[in-house]
mmCIF file of C-alpha atoms in Angstrom:
data_model
loop_
_atom_site.group_PDB
_atom_site.id
_atom_site.type_symbol
_atom_site.label_atom_id
_atom_site.label_comp_id
_atom_site.label_asym_id
_atom_site.label_seq_id
_atom_site.Cartn_x
_atom_site.Cartn_y
_atom_site.Cartn_z
ATOM 1 C CA MET M 147 -22.665 15.061 23.764
ATOM 2 C CA LEU M 148 -25.410 12.738 22.553
ATOM 3 C CA ALA M 149 -26.902 13.319 19.163
ATOM 4 C CA GLU M 150 -29.425 11.922 16.728
ATOM 5 C CA LEU M 151 -29.756 11.989 12.976
ATOM 6 C CA SER M 152 -31.879 14.816 11.704
ATOM 7 C CA ASN M 153 -34.615 12.478 10.500
ATOM 8 C CA GLY M 154 -35.312 11.713 14.162
ATOM 9 C CA GLU M 155 -35.002 7.940 13.869
ATOM 10 C CA LEU M 156 -31.777 7.466 15.827
ATOM 11 C CA SER M 157 -32.092 8.131 19.539
ATOM 12 C CA ASN M 158 -30.177 5.293 21.210
ATOM 13 C CA GLY M 159 -28.886 6.581 24.539
ATOM 14 C CA SER M 160 -25.797 4.360 24.357
ATOM 15 C CA LEU M 161 -24.172 6.484 21.673
ATOM 16 C CA ASN M 162 -21.870 9.087 23.090
ATOM 17 C CA ARG M 163 -19.485 10.809 20.687
ATOM 18 C CA SER M 164 -18.708 14.172 22.270
ATOM 19 C CA PHE M 165 -18.055 16.232 19.133
ATOM 20 C CA HIS M 166 -20.570 18.057 16.932
ATOM 21 C CA LEU M 167 -21.662 16.243 13.787
ATOM 22 C CA THR M 168 -22.938 17.587 10.496
ATOM 23 C CA HIS M 169 -26.558 16.679 9.737
ATOM 24 C CA LEU M 170 -26.937 16.044 13.469
ATOM 25 C CA LYS M 171 -28.783 17.902 16.178
ATOM 26 C CA HIS M 172 -28.723 17.824 19.982
ATOM 27 C CA THR M 173 -31.366 15.801 21.799
ATOM 28 C CA ASP M 174 -32.291 15.386 25.446
ATOM 29 C CA THR M 175 -31.428 11.809 26.440
ATOM 30 C CA GLY M 176 -32.559 11.984 30.038
ATOM 31 C CA ALA M 177 -35.330 9.479 29.357
ATOM 32 C CA CYS M 178 -32.717 6.906 28.345
ATOM 33 C CA ARG M 179 -30.772 7.120 31.585
ATOM 34 C CA PRO M 180 -31.208 4.150 33.991
ATOM 35 C CA GLU M 181 -32.350 4.820 37.559
ATOM 36 C CA VAL M 182 -29.556 5.674 39.978
ATOM 37 C CA ALA M 183 -29.141 2.684 42.232
ATOM 38 C CA SER M 184 -27.732 4.325 45.348
ATOM 39 C CA ARG M 185 -26.579 7.609 46.865
ATOM 40 C CA ILE M 186 -22.980 6.643 46.105
ATOM 41 C CA ALA M 187 -23.812 6.407 42.412
ATOM 42 C CA LEU M 188 -24.714 10.099 42.417
ATOM 43 C CA PHE M 189 -21.062 10.990 42.889
ATOM 44 C CA ARG M 190 -19.870 8.971 39.910
ATOM 45 C CA THR M 191 -19.747 10.811 36.620
ATOM 46 C CA MET M 192 -19.778 7.844 34.235
ATOM 47 C CA ASP M 193 -22.023 4.865 33.566
ATOM 48 C CA LEU M 194 -20.840 1.541 32.174
ATOM 49 C CA HIS M 195 -23.445 -0.354 30.171
ATOM 50 C CA ILE M 196 -23.177 -4.088 29.565
ATOM 51 C CA LEU M 197 -25.161 -4.387 26.348
ATOM 52 C CA ASP M 198 -27.587 -7.178 25.539
ATOM 53 C CA HIS M 199 -25.501 -8.863 22.826
ATOM 54 C CA ARG M 200 -23.512 -12.108 22.897
ATOM 55 C CA LEU M 201 -20.900 -11.759 20.177
ATOM 56 C CA ARG M 202 -18.590 -13.983 18.165
ATOM 57 C CA VAL M 203 -15.365 -12.802 16.561
ATOM 58 C CA THR M 204 -14.590 -14.501 13.252
ATOM 59 C CA SER M 205 -12.237 -14.242 10.303
ATOM 60 C CA ILE M 206 -12.829 -15.040 6.638
ATOM 61 C CA CYS M 207 -9.734 -15.566 4.516
ATOM 62 C CA LYS M 208 -9.477 -13.556 1.314
ATOM 63 C CA ASN M 209 -9.590 -16.506 -1.065
ATOM 64 C CA GLY M 210 -12.660 -17.899 0.707
ATOM 65 C CA LEU M 211 -14.741 -14.737 0.572
ATOM 66 C CA VAL M 212 -16.748 -16.002 -2.409
ATOM 67 C CA ASN M 213 -18.289 -18.625 -0.105
ATOM 68 C CA PHE M 214 -19.658 -15.937 2.235
ATOM 69 C CA THR M 215 -20.670 -13.136 -0.121
ATOM 70 C CA HIS M 216 -24.374 -14.036 -0.026
ATOM 71 C CA PRO M 217 -24.726 -14.265 3.794
ATOM 72 C CA LEU M 218 -22.683 -11.076 4.293
ATOM 73 C CA ILE M 219 -24.838 -9.124 1.837
ATOM 74 C CA LYS M 220 -27.889 -10.495 3.608
ATOM 75 C CA LEU M 221 -26.552 -9.326 6.980
ATOM 76 C CA ILE M 222 -25.869 -5.825 5.623
ATOM 77 C CA PHE M 223 -29.039 -5.182 3.653
ATOM 78 C CA LEU M 224 -31.671 -7.555 5.112
ATOM 79 C CA ARG M 225 -31.160 -7.037 8.847
ATOM 80 C CA LYS M 226 -34.851 -7.552 9.657
ATOM 81 C CA ARG M 227 -34.788 -10.958 7.991
ATOM 82 C CA THR M 228 -31.621 -12.088 9.769
ATOM 83 C CA ARG M 229 -32.599 -10.462 13.108
ATOM 84 C CA CYS M 230 -28.931 -9.580 13.560
ATOM 85 C CA LYS M 231 -28.564 -6.416 15.663
ATOM 86 C CA PHE M 232 -24.776 -6.265 16.003
ATOM 87 C CA PHE M 233 -22.723 -6.673 12.830
ATOM 88 C CA SER M 234 -19.266 -5.390 11.919
ATOM 89 C CA LEU M 235 -17.164 -6.285 8.881
ATOM 90 C CA THR M 236 -13.587 -5.015 8.522
ATOM 91 C CA GLU M 237 -11.285 -5.733 5.608
ATOM 92 C CA THR M 238 -7.522 -5.646 6.170
ATOM 93 C CA PRO M 239 -4.723 -6.897 3.885
ATOM 94 C CA GLU M 240 -4.813 -10.285 5.628
ATOM 95 C CA ASN M 241 -8.508 -11.153 5.948
ATOM 96 C CA PHE M 242 -12.037 -10.022 6.731
ATOM 97 C CA THR M 243 -12.903 -9.741 10.430
ATOM 98 C CA VAL M 244 -16.593 -10.264 11.149
ATOM 99 C CA VAL M 245 -18.001 -9.495 14.616
ATOM 100 C CA LEU M 246 -21.647 -10.385 15.013
ATOM 101 C CA ASP M 247 -24.271 -11.533 17.488
ATOM 102 C CA GLU M 248 -25.637 -15.051 17.806
ATOM 103 C CA GLU M 249 -28.455 -14.457 15.318
ATOM 104 C CA GLY M 250 -26.003 -13.191 12.732
ATOM 105 C CA PHE M 251 -23.542 -15.989 13.450
ATOM 106 C CA LYS M 252 -26.173 -18.515 12.338
ATOM 107 C CA GLU M 253 -25.813 -17.116 8.818
ATOM 108 C CA LEU M 254 -22.140 -18.153 8.563
ATOM 109 C CA GLN M 255 -21.805 -21.812 7.652
ATOM 110 C CA PRO M 256 -18.766 -23.774 8.925
ATOM 111 C CA SER M 257 -15.958 -23.737 6.398
ATOM 112 C CA GLU M 258 -12.236 -24.221 6.122
ATOM 113 C CA HIS M 259 -12.136 -20.536 5.153
ATOM 114 C CA LEU M 260 -13.796 -19.390 8.393
ATOM 115 C CA GLN M 261 -11.945 -19.039 11.695
ATOM 116 C CA VAL M 262 -13.960 -18.541 14.861
ATOM 117 C CA GLU M 263 -12.454 -17.326 18.128
ATOM 118 C CA SER M 264 -13.749 -19.744 20.746
ATOM 119 C CA SER M 265 -15.062 -17.221 23.293
ATOM 120 C CA VAL M 266 -18.365 -15.413 23.598
ATOM 121 C CA TRP M 267 -17.750 -11.661 23.912
ATOM 122 C CA LEU M 268 -19.894 -9.014 25.602
ATOM 123 C CA PRO M 269 -19.864 -5.361 24.458
ATOM 124 C CA LEU M 270 -19.442 -2.625 27.070
ATOM 125 C CA ASN M 271 -20.195 1.041 26.472
ATOM 126 C CA VAL M 272 -19.155 4.033 28.603
ATOM 127 C CA ILE M 273 -21.677 6.854 28.946
ATOM 128 C CA SER M 274 -21.111 10.326 30.346
ATOM 129 C CA ASN M 275 -23.546 10.602 33.248
ATOM 130 C CA GLY M 276 -25.833 13.175 31.675
ATOM 131 C CA ASN M 277 -23.093 15.790 31.455
ATOM 132 C CA ALA M 278 -22.355 17.410 28.115
ATOM 133 C CA SER M 279 -18.660 17.077 27.314
ATOM 134 C CA ASN M 280 -16.526 19.930 26.120
ATOM 135 C CA SER M 281 -16.159 19.518 22.360
ATOM 136 C CA SER M 282 -12.435 20.286 22.665
ATOM 137 C CA GLN M 283 -11.838 17.244 24.842
ATOM 138 C CA ALA M 284 -10.225 14.117 23.414
ATOM 139 C CA VAL M 285 -12.697 11.489 22.328
ATOM 140 C CA GLY M 286 -12.733 7.806 21.516
ATOM 141 C CA VAL M 287 -10.571 5.221 23.237
ATOM 142 C CA THR M 288 -8.424 8.033 24.680
ATOM 143 C CA LYS M 289 -11.304 9.085 26.916
ATOM 144 C CA ILE M 290 -11.542 5.639 28.547
ATOM 145 C CA ALA M 291 -7.848 4.685 28.539
ATOM 146 C CA LYS M 292 -7.220 5.389 32.224
ATOM 147 C CA SER M 293 -10.643 4.499 33.618
ATOM 148 C CA VAL M 294 -11.296 1.259 31.702
ATOM 149 C CA ILE M 295 -8.485 -0.001 29.474
ATOM 150 C CA ALA M 296 -5.567 0.285 31.923
ATOM 151 C CA PRO M 297 -7.391 -1.224 34.964
ATOM 152 C CA LEU M 298 -8.578 -4.214 32.918
ATOM 153 C CA ALA M 299 -5.058 -4.789 31.586
ATOM 154 C CA GLN M 300 -3.784 -4.824 35.173
ATOM 155 C CA GLN M 301 -6.280 -7.578 35.943
ATOM 156 C CA HIS M 302 -5.205 -9.641 32.921
ATOM 157 C CA VAL M 303 -8.465 -8.999 31.064
ATOM 158 C CA SER M 304 -8.052 -9.068 27.304
ATOM 159 C CA VAL M 305 -10.206 -6.554 25.411
ATOM 160 C CA PHE M 306 -11.259 -6.316 21.777
ATOM 161 C CA MET M 307 -12.015 -2.728 20.737
ATOM 162 C CA LEU M 308 -14.506 -1.554 18.142
ATOM 163 C CA SER M 309 -14.787 2.202 17.699
ATOM 164 C CA THR M 310 -17.575 3.461 15.472
ATOM 165 C CA TYR M 311 -18.739 6.877 14.283
ATOM 166 C CA GLN M 312 -21.198 6.977 17.177
ATOM 167 C CA THR M 313 -19.393 5.367 20.123
ATOM 168 C CA ASP M 314 -16.711 2.963 21.364
ATOM 169 C CA PHE M 315 -17.456 -0.658 22.198
ATOM 170 C CA ILE M 316 -15.168 -2.504 24.595
ATOM 171 C CA LEU M 317 -15.601 -6.250 24.065
ATOM 172 C CA VAL M 318 -14.675 -8.556 26.940
ATOM 173 C CA ARG M 319 -14.982 -12.304 27.236
ATOM 174 C CA GLU M 320 -18.164 -13.421 28.951
ATOM 175 C CA LYS M 321 -16.117 -15.542 31.361
ATOM 176 C CA ASP M 322 -14.254 -12.386 32.490
ATOM 177 C CA LEU M 323 -17.366 -10.390 33.335
ATOM 178 C CA ALA M 324 -17.100 -10.876 37.095
ATOM 179 C CA VAL M 325 -13.531 -9.564 37.057
ATOM 180 C CA VAL M 326 -14.568 -6.628 34.875
ATOM 181 C CA ILE M 327 -17.364 -5.579 37.230
ATOM 182 C CA HIS M 328 -15.229 -5.975 40.356
ATOM 183 C CA THR M 329 -12.425 -3.941 38.741
ATOM 184 C CA LEU M 330 -14.558 -1.067 37.467
ATOM 185 C CA GLU M 331 -17.387 -0.720 40.004
ATOM 186 C CA ALA M 332 -15.522 1.890 42.061
ATOM 187 C CA GLU M 333 -15.279 4.156 39.012
ATOM 188 C CA PHE M 334 -18.618 3.570 37.293
ATOM 189 C CA ASN M 335 -22.297 3.046 37.855
ATOM 190 C CA ILE M 336 -22.666 -0.324 36.129
ATOM 191 C CA TYR M 337 -25.883 -1.372 34.406
ATOM 192 C CA ARG M 338 -26.767 -4.480 32.437
ATOM 193 C CA GLU M 339 -29.208 -4.425 29.560
ATOM 194 C CA VAL M 340 -31.753 -7.235 29.362
ATOM 195 C CA GLY M 341 -34.519 -7.011 26.804
ATOM 196 C CA GLY M 342 -33.971 -3.284 26.325
ATOM 197 C CA GLU M 343 -34.213 -2.494 30.057
ATOM 198 C CA TYR M 344 -31.253 -1.562 32.252
ATOM 199 C CA SER M 345 -30.754 -2.672 35.840
ATOM 200 C CA ALA M 346 -27.916 -1.853 38.244
ATOM 201 C CA VAL M 347 -25.208 -4.464 38.729
ATOM 202 C CA LEU M 348 -22.995 -4.829 41.801
ATOM 203 C CA SER M 349 -19.999 -7.109 42.193
ATOM 204 C CA GLN M 350 -21.811 -9.328 44.710
ATOM 205 C CA ASP M 351 -24.338 -10.100 41.973
ATOM 206 C CA VAL M 352 -21.618 -11.816 39.930
ATOM 207 C CA ARG M 353 -19.138 -12.844 42.599
ATOM 208 C CA ASN M 354 -19.717 -16.545 42.047
ATOM 209 C CA GLY M 355 -16.503 -17.931 40.566
ATOM 210 C CA PHE M 356 -14.631 -14.638 40.919
ATOM 211 C CA GLN M 357 -11.018 -14.784 42.019
ATOM 212 C CA LYS M 358 -9.146 -11.537 42.458
ATOM 213 C CA ASN M 359 -5.889 -11.443 40.607
ATOM 214 C CA GLY M 360 -3.172 -11.242 43.198
ATOM 215 C CA LYS M 361 -0.260 -11.195 40.779
ATOM 216 C CA GLU M 362 1.338 -8.183 39.229
ATOM 217 C CA ALA M 363 0.353 -7.832 35.590
ATOM 218 C CA PRO M 364 3.264 -8.834 33.327
ATOM 219 C CA GLN M 365 4.992 -6.143 31.345
ATOM 220 C CA PRO M 366 3.261 -6.203 27.937
ATOM 221 C CA THR M 367 5.222 -6.796 24.772
ATOM 222 C CA VAL M 368 5.979 -3.555 22.958
ATOM 223 C CA HIS M 369 4.728 -4.352 19.479
ATOM 224 C CA PRO M 370 6.041 -2.669 16.336
ATOM 225 C CA VAL M 371 3.742 -0.218 14.600
ATOM 226 C CA LEU M 372 3.189 0.705 10.977
ATOM 227 C CA ILE M 373 1.938 4.135 9.903
ATOM 228 C CA PRO M 374 0.707 3.988 6.298
ATOM 229 C CA PRO M 375 0.234 7.205 4.278
ATOM 230 C CA ASN M 376 -3.526 6.726 3.731
ATOM 231 C CA GLN M 377 -5.857 9.429 4.978
ATOM 232 C CA PHE M 378 -8.996 7.974 6.554
ATOM 233 C CA CYS M 379 -12.543 9.203 7.102
ATOM 234 C CA VAL M 380 -14.985 8.097 9.800
ATOM 235 C CA MET M 381 -18.563 8.481 8.615
ATOM 236 C CA SER M 382 -22.155 7.406 9.008
ATOM 237 C CA LEU M 383 -25.352 7.367 6.987
ATOM 238 C CA ASP M 384 -29.055 6.844 7.492
ATOM 239 C CA PRO M 385 -29.611 3.041 7.340
ATOM 240 C CA ASP M 386 -32.675 3.654 5.177
ATOM 241 C CA THR M 387 -30.367 4.941 2.445
ATOM 242 C CA LEU M 388 -28.319 1.715 2.325
ATOM 243 C CA PRO M 389 -30.131 0.522 -0.831
ATOM 244 C CA ALA M 390 -29.050 3.740 -2.590
ATOM 245 C CA ILE M 391 -25.369 2.894 -2.086
ATOM 246 C CA ALA M 392 -25.695 -0.897 -2.371
ATOM 247 C CA THR M 393 -23.689 -1.226 -5.590
ATOM 248 C CA THR M 394 -20.905 1.054 -4.344
ATOM 249 C CA LEU M 395 -20.739 -0.632 -0.940
ATOM 250 C CA ILE M 396 -20.662 -4.127 -2.407
ATOM 251 C CA ASP M 397 -17.912 -3.084 -4.783
ATOM 252 C CA ALA M 398 -15.879 -1.526 -1.955
ATOM 253 C CA LEU M 399 -16.239 -4.565 0.297
ATOM 254 C CA PHE M 400 -15.973 -7.455 -2.126
ATOM 255 C CA TYR M 401 -14.331 -6.275 -5.343
ATOM 256 C CA SER M 402 -12.005 -3.430 -4.368
ATOM 257 C CA SER M 403 -8.919 -5.647 -4.543
ATOM 258 C CA SER M 404 -9.211 -5.678 -8.327
ATOM 259 C CA PRO M 405 -6.852 -3.264 -10.103
ATOM 260 C CA LYS M 406 -8.523 0.097 -10.719
ATOM 261 C CA GLU M 407 -8.629 1.304 -14.310
ATOM 262 C CA GLY M 408 -5.988 3.953 -14.869
ATOM 263 C CA ALA M 409 -4.200 3.325 -11.554
ATOM 264 C CA LEU M 410 -0.411 3.457 -11.690
ATOM 265 C CA PRO M 411 1.432 0.344 -10.416
ATOM 266 C CA SER M 412 3.281 2.285 -7.705
ATOM 267 C CA GLN M 413 0.385 4.530 -6.769
ATOM 268 C CA ASP M 414 -0.619 2.621 -3.631
ATOM 269 C CA LEU M 415 2.736 1.027 -2.886
ATOM 270 C CA ASP M 416 2.797 1.958 0.800
ATOM 271 C CA CYS M 417 -0.929 2.350 1.411
ATOM 272 C CA ILE M 418 -2.851 -0.234 3.369
ATOM 273 C CA LYS M 419 -6.220 -1.744 2.528
ATOM 274 C CA PHE M 420 -8.655 -0.999 5.343
ATOM 275 C CA PHE M 421 -12.426 -0.695 5.118
ATOM 276 C CA SER M 422 -14.810 -1.122 8.034
ATOM 277 C CA PHE M 423 -18.614 -1.287 7.966
ATOM 278 C CA SER M 424 -20.702 -1.608 11.140
ATOM 279 C CA LEU M 425 -24.460 -1.861 11.562
ATOM 280 C CA ILE M 426 -25.186 -1.944 15.283
ATOM 281 C CA ASP M 427 -28.628 -1.444 16.806
ATOM 282 C CA GLY M 428 -29.727 0.447 13.703
ATOM 283 C CA TYR M 429 -26.681 2.729 13.459
ATOM 284 C CA VAL M 430 -24.291 2.632 10.502
ATOM 285 C CA SER M 431 -20.576 3.425 10.785
ATOM 286 C CA LEU M 432 -18.071 3.505 7.941
ATOM 287 C CA VAL M 433 -14.283 3.811 8.112
ATOM 288 C CA MET M 434 -12.460 4.089 4.789
ATOM 289 C CA ASP M 435 -9.615 5.949 3.192
ATOM 290 C CA THR M 436 -10.197 9.021 1.044
ATOM 291 C CA GLU M 437 -9.750 7.065 -2.196
ATOM 292 C CA ALA M 438 -12.644 4.775 -1.282
ATOM 293 C CA GLN M 439 -14.693 7.720 -0.025
ATOM 294 C CA ARG M 440 -14.659 9.310 -3.461
ATOM 295 C CA GLN M 441 -16.694 6.380 -4.770
ATOM 296 C CA PHE M 442 -19.650 7.215 -2.489
ATOM 297 C CA PRO M 443 -22.230 9.976 -2.984
ATOM 298 C CA ALA M 444 -21.187 12.784 -0.643
ATOM 299 C CA ASP M 445 -24.728 13.941 0.064
ATOM 300 C CA LEU M 446 -25.598 10.655 1.832
ATOM 301 C CA LEU M 447 -22.612 10.462 4.186
ATOM 302 C CA PHE M 448 -22.370 12.142 7.583
ATOM 303 C CA THR M 449 -19.015 13.200 8.962
ATOM 304 C CA SER M 450 -17.714 15.426 11.738
ATOM 305 C CA SER M 451 -18.385 19.143 11.312
ATOM 306 C CA SER M 452 -14.667 19.795 10.886
ATOM 307 C CA GLY M 453 -14.367 17.187 8.115
ATOM 308 C CA GLU M 454 -11.385 15.835 10.029
ATOM 309 C CA LEU M 455 -9.069 13.334 8.387
ATOM 310 C CA TRP M 456 -7.409 10.541 10.336
ATOM 311 C CA ARG M 457 -4.153 8.609 10.066
ATOM 312 C CA MET M 458 -3.679 5.011 11.028
ATOM 313 C CA VAL M 459 -1.311 3.407 13.507
ATOM 314 C CA ARG M 460 -1.334 -0.323 12.837
ATOM 315 C CA ILE M 461 -0.133 -2.384 15.803
ATOM 316 C CA GLY M 462 1.694 -5.690 15.466
ATOM 317 C CA GLY M 463 4.463 -7.176 13.365
ATOM 318 C CA GLN M 464 2.818 -10.588 13.387
ATOM 319 C CA PRO M 465 -0.723 -11.700 14.332
ATOM 320 C CA LEU M 466 -1.442 -10.619 17.895
ATOM 321 C CA GLY M 467 -3.831 -13.328 19.035
ATOM 322 C CA PHE M 468 -6.542 -12.821 21.654
ATOM 323 C CA ASP M 469 -4.928 -13.740 24.956
ATOM 324 C CA GLU M 470 -2.295 -11.043 25.383
ATOM 325 C CA CYS M 471 -3.428 -8.226 27.671
ATOM 326 C CA GLY M 472 -2.373 -4.591 27.538
ATOM 327 C CA ILE M 473 -2.097 -4.118 23.768
ATOM 328 C CA VAL M 474 -4.796 -1.452 23.641
ATOM 329 C CA ALA M 475 -3.409 0.197 26.793
ATOM 330 C CA GLN M 476 0.042 0.346 25.192
ATOM 331 C CA ILE M 477 -1.317 2.739 22.564
ATOM 332 C CA SER M 478 -4.205 4.449 24.336
ATOM 333 C CA GLN M 479 -2.307 5.408 27.498
ATOM 334 C CA PRO M 480 0.297 7.632 25.780
ATOM 335 C CA LEU M 481 -2.462 9.189 23.673
ATOM 336 C CA ALA M 482 -4.493 9.903 26.811
ATOM 337 C CA ASP M 483 -1.471 11.490 28.496
ATOM 338 C CA SER M 484 -1.190 13.844 25.512
ATOM 339 C CA ASP M 485 -4.970 14.369 25.196
ATOM 340 C CA ILE M 486 -5.035 13.073 21.612
ATOM 341 C CA SER M 487 -8.299 11.638 20.298
ATOM 342 C CA ALA M 488 -8.311 8.182 18.771
ATOM 343 C CA TYR M 489 -10.600 5.598 17.283
ATOM 344 C CA TYR M 490 -9.480 2.017 17.860
ATOM 345 C CA ILE M 491 -10.512 -1.021 15.822
ATOM 346 C CA SER M 492 -9.261 -4.487 16.722
ATOM 347 C CA THR M 493 -9.310 -7.177 14.051
ATOM 348 C CA PHE M 494 -8.630 -10.899 14.032
ATOM 349 C CA SER M 495 -4.917 -10.417 13.339
ATOM 350 C CA PHE M 496 -3.898 -6.835 14.173
ATOM 351 C CA ASP M 497 -5.061 -3.695 15.970
ATOM 352 C CA HIS M 498 -5.580 -0.286 14.382
ATOM 353 C CA ALA M 499 -5.708 3.162 15.973
ATOM 354 C CA LEU M 500 -6.872 6.211 14.047
ATOM 355 C CA VAL M 501 -5.546 9.583 15.221
ATOM 356 C CA PRO M 502 -6.140 13.096 13.818
ATOM 357 C CA GLU M 503 -3.873 13.779 10.859
ATOM 358 C CA GLU M 504 -2.620 16.957 12.523
ATOM 359 C CA ASP M 505 -1.264 14.858 15.417
ATOM 360 C CA ILE M 506 0.440 12.089 13.443
ATOM 361 C CA VAL M 507 3.960 13.547 13.750
ATOM 362 C CA SER M 508 3.743 13.890 17.535
ATOM 363 C CA VAL M 509 2.131 10.426 17.800
ATOM 364 C CA THR M 510 4.937 8.896 15.738
ATOM 365 C CA GLU M 511 7.588 10.506 17.933
ATOM 366 C CA MET M 512 5.721 9.472 21.064
ATOM 367 C CA LEU M 513 5.508 5.819 20.046
ATOM 368 C CA GLN M 514 9.167 5.762 18.967
ATOM 369 C CA GLN M 515 10.145 7.102 22.369
ATOM 370 C CA HIS M 516 7.900 4.548 24.052
ATOM 371 C CA ARG M 517 9.733 1.721 22.282
ATOM 372 C CA LYS M 518 13.090 3.058 23.482
ATOM 373 C CA GLU M 519 12.087 3.281 27.129
ATOM 374 C CA PRO M 520 13.291 0.330 29.227
ATOM 375 C CA ALA M 521 10.637 -1.972 30.653
ATOM 376 C CA CYS M 522 9.812 -1.228 34.281
#
């Protein structure tokens, strides 16, 4: 189900969370739907949008953050001045992962504290083809595990996932786009956004340089997982209210590593530091644990109508890198088989899945069983 904030400002047709949201109301998005390119397209139930952003994936080390505080604050609060339309900042125990478009990337000066993945990445977005989804259905990466994630893994296409409050972005390398389109065109109506307009894309349009993978995809490494005790919230807010939470947000992003007054030394012994802020095409998404949430004014934050809490599954015992394929599929496929919703956020070093707290026991057992199964 597509939704917009009650102030009427947010009506981007690419946002497609299928559950009801507090402070949100239903809107007719038919005007946002691209023209159907052929009779065959009428029988497909999903659209795949290639969005008009060229992205870079970067990492800022913790002890070098002071060198980037000013440009990051500028990207968060002065988006009209920077002209950055796709910005995501995620803090993990290891580093800060920053995903941003070319305009935003200009704000980050070269530094020994900044790592930049060499590829240009393109964000993909899956849209239900005008059909309202049942609110009881699984959402997030689970919904696209079999139709997108698994087929791309079979074709050796590495993906970088970024789930937000509003939707799920599948980032693929620009050089892999021809393979992506060829792999997914049987399942989706594929459209590419250029200057805010969408046009249909067929594989023959991008066949130049395409070579079909004739080899069997290698069996992916089964990575260890960590399940910290934190409870997480996935939220949003009206971007116009960002100035009202500026002090709190800056403190959460840049100063939260400082010891909290009155905190016991063992209080957060097993908890993991994770805070994600995204500002993409005018939409704000926040992922934080409940301790961080208490610092924010509740009346400004939007959350799901159920107030659902989420638990994290952190994937990887050591940094995963960007070239291995099938990591997302390794987690999303079992969740899809069990119809369990999940958000999925990749970072520079590790991957993170968020599942409903009520499902964490079954997810833990499922992943333990998956590790015991012999490779096929």
